[in-house]
PDB file of C-alpha atoms and ligand atoms in Angstrom:
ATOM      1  CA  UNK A   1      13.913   7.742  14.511  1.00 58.00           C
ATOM      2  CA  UNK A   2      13.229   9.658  11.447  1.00 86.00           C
ATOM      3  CA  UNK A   3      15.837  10.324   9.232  1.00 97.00           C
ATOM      4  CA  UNK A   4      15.775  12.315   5.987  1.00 97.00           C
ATOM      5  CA  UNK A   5      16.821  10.770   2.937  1.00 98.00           C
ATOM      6  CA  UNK A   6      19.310  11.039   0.401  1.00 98.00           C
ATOM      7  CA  UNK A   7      19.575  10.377  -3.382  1.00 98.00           C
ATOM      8  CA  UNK A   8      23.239  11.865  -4.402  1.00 98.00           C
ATOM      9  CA  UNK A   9      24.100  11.241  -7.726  1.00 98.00           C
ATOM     10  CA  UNK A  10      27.674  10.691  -8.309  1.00 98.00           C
ATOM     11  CA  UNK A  11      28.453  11.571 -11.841  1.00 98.00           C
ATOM     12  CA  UNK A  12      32.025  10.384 -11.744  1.00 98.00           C
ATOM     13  CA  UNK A  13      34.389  11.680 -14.853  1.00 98.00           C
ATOM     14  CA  UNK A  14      31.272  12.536 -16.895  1.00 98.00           C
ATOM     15  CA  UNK A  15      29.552  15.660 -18.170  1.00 98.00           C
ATOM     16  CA  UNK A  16      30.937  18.483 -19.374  1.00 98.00           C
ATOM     17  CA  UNK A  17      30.332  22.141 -17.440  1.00 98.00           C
ATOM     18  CA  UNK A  18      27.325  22.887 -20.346  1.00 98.00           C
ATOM     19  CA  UNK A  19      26.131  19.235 -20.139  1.00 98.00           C
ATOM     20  CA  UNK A  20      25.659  19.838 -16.178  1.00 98.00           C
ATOM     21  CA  UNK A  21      23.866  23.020 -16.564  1.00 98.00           C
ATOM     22  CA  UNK A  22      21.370  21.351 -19.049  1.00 98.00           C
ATOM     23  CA  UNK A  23      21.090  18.763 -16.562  1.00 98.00           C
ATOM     24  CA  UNK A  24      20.457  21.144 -13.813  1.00 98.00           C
ATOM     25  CA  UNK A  25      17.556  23.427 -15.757  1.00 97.00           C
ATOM     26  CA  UNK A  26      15.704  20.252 -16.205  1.00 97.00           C
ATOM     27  CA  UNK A  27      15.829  18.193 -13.011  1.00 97.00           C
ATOM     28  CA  UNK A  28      15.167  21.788 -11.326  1.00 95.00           C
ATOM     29  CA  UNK A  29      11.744  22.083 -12.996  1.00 92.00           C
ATOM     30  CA  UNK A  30      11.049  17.892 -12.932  1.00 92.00           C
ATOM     31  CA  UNK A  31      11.259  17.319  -8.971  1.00 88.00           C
ATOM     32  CA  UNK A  32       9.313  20.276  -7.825  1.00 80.00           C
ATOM     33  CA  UNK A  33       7.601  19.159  -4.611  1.00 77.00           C
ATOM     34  CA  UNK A  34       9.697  16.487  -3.646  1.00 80.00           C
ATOM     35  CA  UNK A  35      11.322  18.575  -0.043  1.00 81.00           C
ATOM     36  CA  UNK A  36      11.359  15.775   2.011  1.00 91.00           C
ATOM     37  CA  UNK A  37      14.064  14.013  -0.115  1.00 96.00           C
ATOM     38  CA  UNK A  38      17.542  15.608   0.206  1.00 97.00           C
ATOM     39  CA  UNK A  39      18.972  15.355  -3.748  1.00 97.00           C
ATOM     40  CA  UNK A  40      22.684  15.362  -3.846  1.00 98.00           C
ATOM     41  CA  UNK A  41      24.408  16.276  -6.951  1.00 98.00           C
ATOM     42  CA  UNK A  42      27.938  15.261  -7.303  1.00 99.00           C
ATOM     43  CA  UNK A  43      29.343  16.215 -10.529  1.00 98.00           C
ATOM     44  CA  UNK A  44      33.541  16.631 -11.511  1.00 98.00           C
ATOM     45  CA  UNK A  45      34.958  19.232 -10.236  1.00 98.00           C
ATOM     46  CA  UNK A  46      35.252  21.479 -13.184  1.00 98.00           C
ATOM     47  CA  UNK A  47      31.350  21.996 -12.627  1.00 98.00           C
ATOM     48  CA  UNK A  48      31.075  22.644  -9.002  1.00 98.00           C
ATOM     49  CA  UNK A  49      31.123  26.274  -9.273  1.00 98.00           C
ATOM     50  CA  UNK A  50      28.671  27.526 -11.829  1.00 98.00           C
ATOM     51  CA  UNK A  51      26.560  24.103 -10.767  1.00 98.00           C
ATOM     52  CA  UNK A  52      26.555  25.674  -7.179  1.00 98.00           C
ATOM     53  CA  UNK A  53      24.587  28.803  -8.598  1.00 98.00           C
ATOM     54  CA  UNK A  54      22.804  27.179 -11.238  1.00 98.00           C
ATOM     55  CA  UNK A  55      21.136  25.308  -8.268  1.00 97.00           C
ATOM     56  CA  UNK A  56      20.372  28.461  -5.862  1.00 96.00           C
ATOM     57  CA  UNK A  57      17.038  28.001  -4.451  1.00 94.00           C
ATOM     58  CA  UNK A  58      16.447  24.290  -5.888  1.00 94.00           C
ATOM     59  CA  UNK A  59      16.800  22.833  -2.339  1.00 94.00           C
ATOM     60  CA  UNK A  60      19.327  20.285  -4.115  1.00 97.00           C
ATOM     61  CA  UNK A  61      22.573  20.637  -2.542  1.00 97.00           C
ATOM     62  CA  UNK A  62      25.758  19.911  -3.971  1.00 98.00           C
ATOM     63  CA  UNK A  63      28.614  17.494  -3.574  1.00 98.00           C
ATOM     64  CA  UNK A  64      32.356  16.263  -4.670  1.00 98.00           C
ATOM     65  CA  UNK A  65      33.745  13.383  -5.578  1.00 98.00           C
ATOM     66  CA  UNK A  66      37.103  13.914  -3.427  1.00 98.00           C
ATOM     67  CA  UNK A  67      39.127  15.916  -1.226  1.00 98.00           C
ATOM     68  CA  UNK A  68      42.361  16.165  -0.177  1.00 98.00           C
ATOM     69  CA  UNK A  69      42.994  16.512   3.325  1.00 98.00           C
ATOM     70  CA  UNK A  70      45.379  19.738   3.415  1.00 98.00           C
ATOM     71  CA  UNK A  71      44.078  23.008   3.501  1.00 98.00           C
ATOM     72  CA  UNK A  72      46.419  24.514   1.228  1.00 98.00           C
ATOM     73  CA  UNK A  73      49.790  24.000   0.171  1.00 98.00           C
ATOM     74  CA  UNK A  74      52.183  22.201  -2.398  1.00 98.00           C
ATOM     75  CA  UNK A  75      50.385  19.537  -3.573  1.00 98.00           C
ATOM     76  CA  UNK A  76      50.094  19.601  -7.614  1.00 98.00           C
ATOM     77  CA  UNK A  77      46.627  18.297  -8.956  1.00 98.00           C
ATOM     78  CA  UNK A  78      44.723  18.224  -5.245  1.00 98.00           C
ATOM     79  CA  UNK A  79      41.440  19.884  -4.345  1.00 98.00           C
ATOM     80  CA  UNK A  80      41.362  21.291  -0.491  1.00 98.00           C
ATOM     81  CA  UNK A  81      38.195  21.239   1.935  1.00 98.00           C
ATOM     82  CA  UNK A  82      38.473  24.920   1.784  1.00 98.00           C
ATOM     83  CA  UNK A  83      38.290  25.166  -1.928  1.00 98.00           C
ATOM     84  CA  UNK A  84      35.201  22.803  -2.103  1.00 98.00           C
ATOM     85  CA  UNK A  85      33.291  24.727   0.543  1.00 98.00           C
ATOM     86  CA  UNK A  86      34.051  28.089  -1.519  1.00 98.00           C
ATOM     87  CA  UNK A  87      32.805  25.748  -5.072  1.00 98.00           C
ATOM     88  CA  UNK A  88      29.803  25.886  -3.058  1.00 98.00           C
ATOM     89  CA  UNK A  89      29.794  21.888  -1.854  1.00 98.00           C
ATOM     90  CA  UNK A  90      28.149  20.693   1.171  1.00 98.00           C
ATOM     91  CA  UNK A  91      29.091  16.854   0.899  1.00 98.00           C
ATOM     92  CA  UNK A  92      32.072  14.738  -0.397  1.00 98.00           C
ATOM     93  CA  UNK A  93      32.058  11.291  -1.488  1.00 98.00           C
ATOM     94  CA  UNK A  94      34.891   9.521   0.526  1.00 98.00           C
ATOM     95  CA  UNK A  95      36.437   6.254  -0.200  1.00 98.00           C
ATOM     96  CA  UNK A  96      34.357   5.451  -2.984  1.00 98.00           C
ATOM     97  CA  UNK A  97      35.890   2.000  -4.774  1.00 97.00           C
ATOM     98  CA  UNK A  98      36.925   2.993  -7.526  1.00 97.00           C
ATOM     99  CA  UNK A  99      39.672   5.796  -6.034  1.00 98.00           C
ATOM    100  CA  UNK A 100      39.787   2.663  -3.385  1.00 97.00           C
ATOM    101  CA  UNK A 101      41.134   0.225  -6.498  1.00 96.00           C
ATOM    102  CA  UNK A 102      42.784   2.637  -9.007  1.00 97.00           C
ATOM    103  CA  UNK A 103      44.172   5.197  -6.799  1.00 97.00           C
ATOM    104  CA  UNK A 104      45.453   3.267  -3.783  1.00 96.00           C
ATOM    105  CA  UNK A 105      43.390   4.857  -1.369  1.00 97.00           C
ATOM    106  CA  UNK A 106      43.386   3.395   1.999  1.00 98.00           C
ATOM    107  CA  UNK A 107      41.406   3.158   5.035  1.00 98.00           C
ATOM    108  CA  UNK A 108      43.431   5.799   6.698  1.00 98.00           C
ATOM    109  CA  UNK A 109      43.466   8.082   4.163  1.00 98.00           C
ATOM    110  CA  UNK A 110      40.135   7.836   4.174  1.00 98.00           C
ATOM    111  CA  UNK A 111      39.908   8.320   7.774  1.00 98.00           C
ATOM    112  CA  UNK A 112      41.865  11.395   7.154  1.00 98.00           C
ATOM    113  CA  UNK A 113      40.244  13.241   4.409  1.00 98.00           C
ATOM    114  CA  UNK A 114      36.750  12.442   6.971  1.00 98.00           C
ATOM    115  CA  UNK A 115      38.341  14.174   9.752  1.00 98.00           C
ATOM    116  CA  UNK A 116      39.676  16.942   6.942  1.00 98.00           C
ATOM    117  CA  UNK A 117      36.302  17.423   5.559  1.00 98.00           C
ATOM    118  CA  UNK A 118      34.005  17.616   8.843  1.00 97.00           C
ATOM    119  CA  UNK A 119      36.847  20.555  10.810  1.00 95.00           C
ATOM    120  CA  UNK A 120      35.022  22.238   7.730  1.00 97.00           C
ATOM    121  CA  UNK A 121      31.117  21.331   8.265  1.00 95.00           C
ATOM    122  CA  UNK A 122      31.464  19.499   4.519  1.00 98.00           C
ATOM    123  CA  UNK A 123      28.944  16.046   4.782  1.00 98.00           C
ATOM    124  CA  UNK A 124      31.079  13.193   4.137  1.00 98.00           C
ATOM    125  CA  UNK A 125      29.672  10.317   2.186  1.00 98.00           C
ATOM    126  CA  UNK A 126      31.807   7.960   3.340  1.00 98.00           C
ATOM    127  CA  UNK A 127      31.239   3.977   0.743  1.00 98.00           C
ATOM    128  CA  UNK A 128      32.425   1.073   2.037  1.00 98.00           C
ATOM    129  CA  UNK A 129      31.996  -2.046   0.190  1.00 98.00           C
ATOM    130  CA  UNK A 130      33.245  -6.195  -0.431  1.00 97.00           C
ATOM    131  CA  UNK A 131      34.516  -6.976  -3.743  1.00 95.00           C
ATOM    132  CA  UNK A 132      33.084 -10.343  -5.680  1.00 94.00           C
ATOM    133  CA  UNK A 133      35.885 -12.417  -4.300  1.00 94.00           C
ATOM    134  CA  UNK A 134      34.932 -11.051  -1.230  1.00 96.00           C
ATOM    135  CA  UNK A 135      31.512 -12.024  -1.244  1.00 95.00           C
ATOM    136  CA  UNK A 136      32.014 -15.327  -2.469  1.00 93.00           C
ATOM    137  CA  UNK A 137      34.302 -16.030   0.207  1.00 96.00           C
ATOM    138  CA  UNK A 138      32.107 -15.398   3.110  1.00 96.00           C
ATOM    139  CA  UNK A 139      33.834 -12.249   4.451  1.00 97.00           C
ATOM    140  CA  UNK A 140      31.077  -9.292   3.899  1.00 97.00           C
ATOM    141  CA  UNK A 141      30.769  -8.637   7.441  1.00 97.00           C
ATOM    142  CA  UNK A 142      34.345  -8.478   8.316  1.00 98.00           C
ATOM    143  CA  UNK A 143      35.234  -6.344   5.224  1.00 98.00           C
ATOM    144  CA  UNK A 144      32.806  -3.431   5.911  1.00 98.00           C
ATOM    145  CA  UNK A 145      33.244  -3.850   9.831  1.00 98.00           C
ATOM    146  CA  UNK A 146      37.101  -3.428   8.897  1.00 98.00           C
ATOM    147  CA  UNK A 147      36.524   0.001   6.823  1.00 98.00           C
ATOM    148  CA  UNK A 148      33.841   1.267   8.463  1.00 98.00           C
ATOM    149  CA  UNK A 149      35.706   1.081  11.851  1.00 98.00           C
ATOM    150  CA  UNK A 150      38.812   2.508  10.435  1.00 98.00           C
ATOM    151  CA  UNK A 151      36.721   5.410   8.839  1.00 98.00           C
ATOM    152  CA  UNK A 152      35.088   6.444  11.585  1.00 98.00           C
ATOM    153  CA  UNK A 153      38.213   6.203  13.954  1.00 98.00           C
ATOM    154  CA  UNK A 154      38.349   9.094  16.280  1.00 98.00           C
ATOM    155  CA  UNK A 155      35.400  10.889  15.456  1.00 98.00           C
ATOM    156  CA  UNK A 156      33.222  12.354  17.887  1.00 98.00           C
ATOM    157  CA  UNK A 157      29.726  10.676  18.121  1.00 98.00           C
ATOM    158  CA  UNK A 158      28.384  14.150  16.832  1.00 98.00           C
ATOM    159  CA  UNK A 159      30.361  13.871  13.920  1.00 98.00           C
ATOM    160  CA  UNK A 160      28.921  10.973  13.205  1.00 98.00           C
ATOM    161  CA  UNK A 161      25.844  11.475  13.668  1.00 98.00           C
ATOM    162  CA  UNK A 162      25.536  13.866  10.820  1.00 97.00           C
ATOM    163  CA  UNK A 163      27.299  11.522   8.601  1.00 98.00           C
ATOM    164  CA  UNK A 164      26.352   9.574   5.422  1.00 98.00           C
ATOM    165  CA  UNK A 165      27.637   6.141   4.630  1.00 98.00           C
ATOM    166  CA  UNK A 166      27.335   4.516   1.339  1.00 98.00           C
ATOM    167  CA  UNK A 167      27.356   0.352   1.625  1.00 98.00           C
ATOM    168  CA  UNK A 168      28.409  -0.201  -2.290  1.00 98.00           C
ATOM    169  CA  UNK A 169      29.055  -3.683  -2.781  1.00 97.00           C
ATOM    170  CA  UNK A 170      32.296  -3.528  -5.282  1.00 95.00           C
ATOM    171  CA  UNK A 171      30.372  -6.420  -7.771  1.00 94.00           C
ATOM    172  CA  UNK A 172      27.180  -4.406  -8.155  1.00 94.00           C
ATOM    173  CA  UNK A 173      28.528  -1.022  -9.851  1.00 93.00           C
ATOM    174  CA  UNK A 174      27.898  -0.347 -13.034  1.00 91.00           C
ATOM    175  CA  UNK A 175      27.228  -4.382 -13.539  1.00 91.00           C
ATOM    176  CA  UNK A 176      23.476  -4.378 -13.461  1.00 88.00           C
ATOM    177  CA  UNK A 177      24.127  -6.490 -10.158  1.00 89.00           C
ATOM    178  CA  UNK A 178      22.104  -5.071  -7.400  1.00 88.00           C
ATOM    179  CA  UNK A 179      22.003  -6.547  -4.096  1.00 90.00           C
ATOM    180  CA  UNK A 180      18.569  -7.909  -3.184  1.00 95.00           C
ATOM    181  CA  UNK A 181      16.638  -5.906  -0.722  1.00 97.00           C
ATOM    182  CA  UNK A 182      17.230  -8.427   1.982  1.00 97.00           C
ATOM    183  CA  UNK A 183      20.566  -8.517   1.402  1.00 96.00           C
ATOM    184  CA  UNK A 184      21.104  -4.757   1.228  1.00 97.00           C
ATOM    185  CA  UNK A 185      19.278  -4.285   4.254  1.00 98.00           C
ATOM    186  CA  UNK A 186      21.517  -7.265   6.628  1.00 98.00           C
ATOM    187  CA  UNK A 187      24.350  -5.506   5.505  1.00 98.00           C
ATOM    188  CA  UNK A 188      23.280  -1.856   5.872  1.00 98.00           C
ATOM    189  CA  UNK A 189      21.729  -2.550   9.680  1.00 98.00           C
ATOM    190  CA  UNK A 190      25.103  -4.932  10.385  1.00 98.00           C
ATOM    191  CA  UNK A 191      27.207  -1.106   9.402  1.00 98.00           C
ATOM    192  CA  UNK A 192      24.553   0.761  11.982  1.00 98.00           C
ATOM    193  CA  UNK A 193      25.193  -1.976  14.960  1.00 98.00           C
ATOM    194  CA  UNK A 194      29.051  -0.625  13.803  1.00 98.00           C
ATOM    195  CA  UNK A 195      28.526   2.692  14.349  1.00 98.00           C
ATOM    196  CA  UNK A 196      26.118   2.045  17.265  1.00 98.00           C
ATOM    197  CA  UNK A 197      28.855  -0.128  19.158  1.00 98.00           C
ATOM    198  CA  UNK A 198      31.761   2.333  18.252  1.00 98.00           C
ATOM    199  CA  UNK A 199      30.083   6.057  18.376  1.00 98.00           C
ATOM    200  CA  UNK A 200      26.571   5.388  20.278  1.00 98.00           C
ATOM    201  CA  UNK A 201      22.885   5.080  19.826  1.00 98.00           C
ATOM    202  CA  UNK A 202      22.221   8.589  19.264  1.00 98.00           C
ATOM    203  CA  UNK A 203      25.227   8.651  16.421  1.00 98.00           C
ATOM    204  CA  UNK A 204      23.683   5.054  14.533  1.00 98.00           C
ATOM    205  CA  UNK A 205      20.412   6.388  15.003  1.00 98.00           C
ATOM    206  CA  UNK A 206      20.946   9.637  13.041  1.00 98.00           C
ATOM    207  CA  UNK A 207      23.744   8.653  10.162  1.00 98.00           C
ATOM    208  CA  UNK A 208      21.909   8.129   7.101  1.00 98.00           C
ATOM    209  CA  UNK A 209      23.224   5.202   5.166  1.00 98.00           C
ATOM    210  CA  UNK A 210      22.461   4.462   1.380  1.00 98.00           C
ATOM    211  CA  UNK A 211      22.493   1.463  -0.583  1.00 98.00           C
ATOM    212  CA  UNK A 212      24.843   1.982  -4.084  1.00 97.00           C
ATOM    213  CA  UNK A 213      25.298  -0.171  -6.894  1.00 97.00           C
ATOM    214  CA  UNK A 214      23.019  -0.865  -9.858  1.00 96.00           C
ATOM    215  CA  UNK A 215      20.003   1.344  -8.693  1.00 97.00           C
ATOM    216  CA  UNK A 216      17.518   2.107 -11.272  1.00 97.00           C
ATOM    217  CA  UNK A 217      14.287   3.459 -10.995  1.00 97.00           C
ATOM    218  CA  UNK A 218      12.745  -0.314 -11.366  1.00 97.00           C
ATOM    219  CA  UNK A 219      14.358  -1.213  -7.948  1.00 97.00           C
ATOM    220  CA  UNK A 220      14.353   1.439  -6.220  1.00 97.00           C
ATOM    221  CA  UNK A 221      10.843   1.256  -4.432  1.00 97.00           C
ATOM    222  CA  UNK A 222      12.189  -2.155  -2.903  1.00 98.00           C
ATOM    223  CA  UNK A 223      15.237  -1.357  -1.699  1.00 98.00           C
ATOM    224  CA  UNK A 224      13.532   1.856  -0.543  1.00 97.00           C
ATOM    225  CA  UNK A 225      11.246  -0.215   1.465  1.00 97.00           C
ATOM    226  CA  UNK A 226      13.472  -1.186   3.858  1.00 97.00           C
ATOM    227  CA  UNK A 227      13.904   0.582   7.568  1.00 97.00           C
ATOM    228  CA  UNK A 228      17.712   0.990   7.539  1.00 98.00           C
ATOM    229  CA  UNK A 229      18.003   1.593   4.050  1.00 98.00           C
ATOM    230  CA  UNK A 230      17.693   5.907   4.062  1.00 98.00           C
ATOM    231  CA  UNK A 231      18.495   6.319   0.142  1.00 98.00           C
ATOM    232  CA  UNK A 232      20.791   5.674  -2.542  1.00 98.00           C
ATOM    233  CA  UNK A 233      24.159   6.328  -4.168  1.00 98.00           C
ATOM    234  CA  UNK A 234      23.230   6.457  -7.611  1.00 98.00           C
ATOM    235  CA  UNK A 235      25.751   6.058 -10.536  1.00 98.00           C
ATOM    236  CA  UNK A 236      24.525   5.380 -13.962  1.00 98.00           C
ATOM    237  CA  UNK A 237      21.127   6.073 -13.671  1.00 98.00           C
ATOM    238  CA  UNK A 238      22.049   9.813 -12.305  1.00 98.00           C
ATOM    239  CA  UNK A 239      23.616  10.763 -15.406  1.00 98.00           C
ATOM    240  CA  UNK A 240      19.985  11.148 -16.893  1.00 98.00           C
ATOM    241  CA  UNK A 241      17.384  13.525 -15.644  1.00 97.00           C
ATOM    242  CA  UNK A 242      14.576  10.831 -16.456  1.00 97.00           C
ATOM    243  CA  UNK A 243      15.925   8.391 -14.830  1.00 97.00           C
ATOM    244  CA  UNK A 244      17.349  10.125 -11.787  1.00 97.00           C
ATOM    245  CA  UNK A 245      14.199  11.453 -10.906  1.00 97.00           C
ATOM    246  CA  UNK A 246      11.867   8.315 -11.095  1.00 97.00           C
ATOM    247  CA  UNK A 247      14.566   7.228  -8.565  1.00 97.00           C
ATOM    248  CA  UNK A 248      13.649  10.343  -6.403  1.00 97.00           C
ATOM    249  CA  UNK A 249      10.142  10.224  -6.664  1.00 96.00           C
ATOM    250  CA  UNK A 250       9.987   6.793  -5.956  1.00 96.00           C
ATOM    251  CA  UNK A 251      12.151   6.850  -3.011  1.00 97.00           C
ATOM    252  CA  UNK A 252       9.874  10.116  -2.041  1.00 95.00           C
ATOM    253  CA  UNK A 253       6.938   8.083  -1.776  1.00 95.00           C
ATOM    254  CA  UNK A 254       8.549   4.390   0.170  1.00 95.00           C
ATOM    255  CA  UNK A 255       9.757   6.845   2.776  1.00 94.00           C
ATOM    256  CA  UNK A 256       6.557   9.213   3.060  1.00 86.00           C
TER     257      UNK A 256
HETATM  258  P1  13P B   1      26.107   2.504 -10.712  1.00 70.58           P
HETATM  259  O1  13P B   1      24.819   3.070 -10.189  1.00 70.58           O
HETATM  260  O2  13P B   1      26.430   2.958 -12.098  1.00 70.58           O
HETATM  261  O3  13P B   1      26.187   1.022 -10.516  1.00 70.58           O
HETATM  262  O4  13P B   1      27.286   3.135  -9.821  1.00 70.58           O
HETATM  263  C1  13P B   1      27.170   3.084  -8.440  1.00 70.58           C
HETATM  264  C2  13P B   1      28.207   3.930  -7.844  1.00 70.58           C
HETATM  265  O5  13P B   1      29.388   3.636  -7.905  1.00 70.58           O
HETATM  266  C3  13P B   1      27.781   5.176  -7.186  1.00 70.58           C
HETATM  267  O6  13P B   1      28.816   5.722  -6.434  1.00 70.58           O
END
């Protein structure tokens, strides 16, 4: 099964709405040629808009960081599915760890926002992810079977299907920690017998799941080597148009 792959840069609560534009003019003329990667840009929201037409015609699409799960209504400080799609967004990073630790978001919300997001074709990028203690205690597997399960709860296998998980293991982001390849890939092919068991072949067959924490263009061709592994969530290293696209080129040519 081929599957497209993804390098999505999540640029967290950095870069201002000039600093993104600068980022954009350069990255657009430094991957030229690389179509059979899909690039993912995920700045703050404050640049989605003039990022969306800053990218026209770059083939690099366009992502948030968040959603809230109403369309509209009184809700002081949220973002709506509707208001990302007219931003110009085709993804949204769900779940991610660090709204999972500092803004007490749960499997259920995250469930929610998922089911939010897809009634309005937006790509969720759903991360799921043990912390150290976690780890260290043995409990990987159950941790991600536990969120993964609860995220994809009552989705249809077509849903699914066109779906992108993140497996971000909480003690390699922003630590310089990365998972070794073998490691990466047990855990990332342990998520697809998830989905396979819960939504189907066809559904674990087609979801495209990335490996995020710590990648840098030195490890990227190894992780990238792996079968299950079908790209990256990239923090740090995205937040530099050097480095970001040594990542894509290099995970351009593992998966050619
Ligand atoms: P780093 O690449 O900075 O470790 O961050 C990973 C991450 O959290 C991406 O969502």
């Amino acid at each position: 099964m081929s599957r497209k792959p993804v390098i999505a840069g999540n640029w967290k609560m950095f870069k201002t709405v000039p600093e993104a534009l600068a980022f954009v003019r350069d990255i657009r003329q430094t991957i030229v040629g690389l179509e059979h990667v899909q690039v993912v840009l995920c700045p703050p929201f404050t640049a989605l808009a003039l990022m969306s037409d800053a990218l026209r015609g770059s083939g690099i699409s366009l992502g948030a960081q968040n959603v809230f799960w109403e369309d509209k209504g009184a809700f002081t400080g949220e973002i709506s599915p509707v208001m990302l799609k007219d931003a110009g967004c085709s993804y949204v990073i769900i779940g991610h760890s660090e709204r999972r630790q500092y803004f007490g978001e749960t499997d259920e919300k995250v469930n929610q926002k998922i089911k939010a997001i897809l009634g309005h074709a937006l790509i969720p990028i759903m991360c799921v992810g043990e912390t150290l203690d976690e780890r260290e205690a043995g409990v990987t597997e159950k941790i991600v079977r536990a969120q993964t399960a609860a995220g994809l709860d009552g989705l249809a296998p077509e849903q699914v299907a066109q779906m992108v998980i993140a497996y971000e293991p909480v003690w390699a982001i922003g630590t310089g920690r990365t998972a070794s390849d073998e490691d990466a890939q047990a855990v990332i092919a342990y998520i697809r017998d998830i989905v396979r068991e819960q939504c189907g072949a066809a559904a674990a067959g087609n979801a495209r799941i990335l490996y995020g924490g710590s990648v840098k263009p030195g490890n990227t061709a190894g992780l990238m080597s792996k079968g299950d592994i079908d790209g990256a969530l990239v923090g740090g290293a995205s937040l530099k148009v050097e480095s970001f696209a040594e990542i894509i080129k290099k995970t351009s040519e593992a998966k050619r």
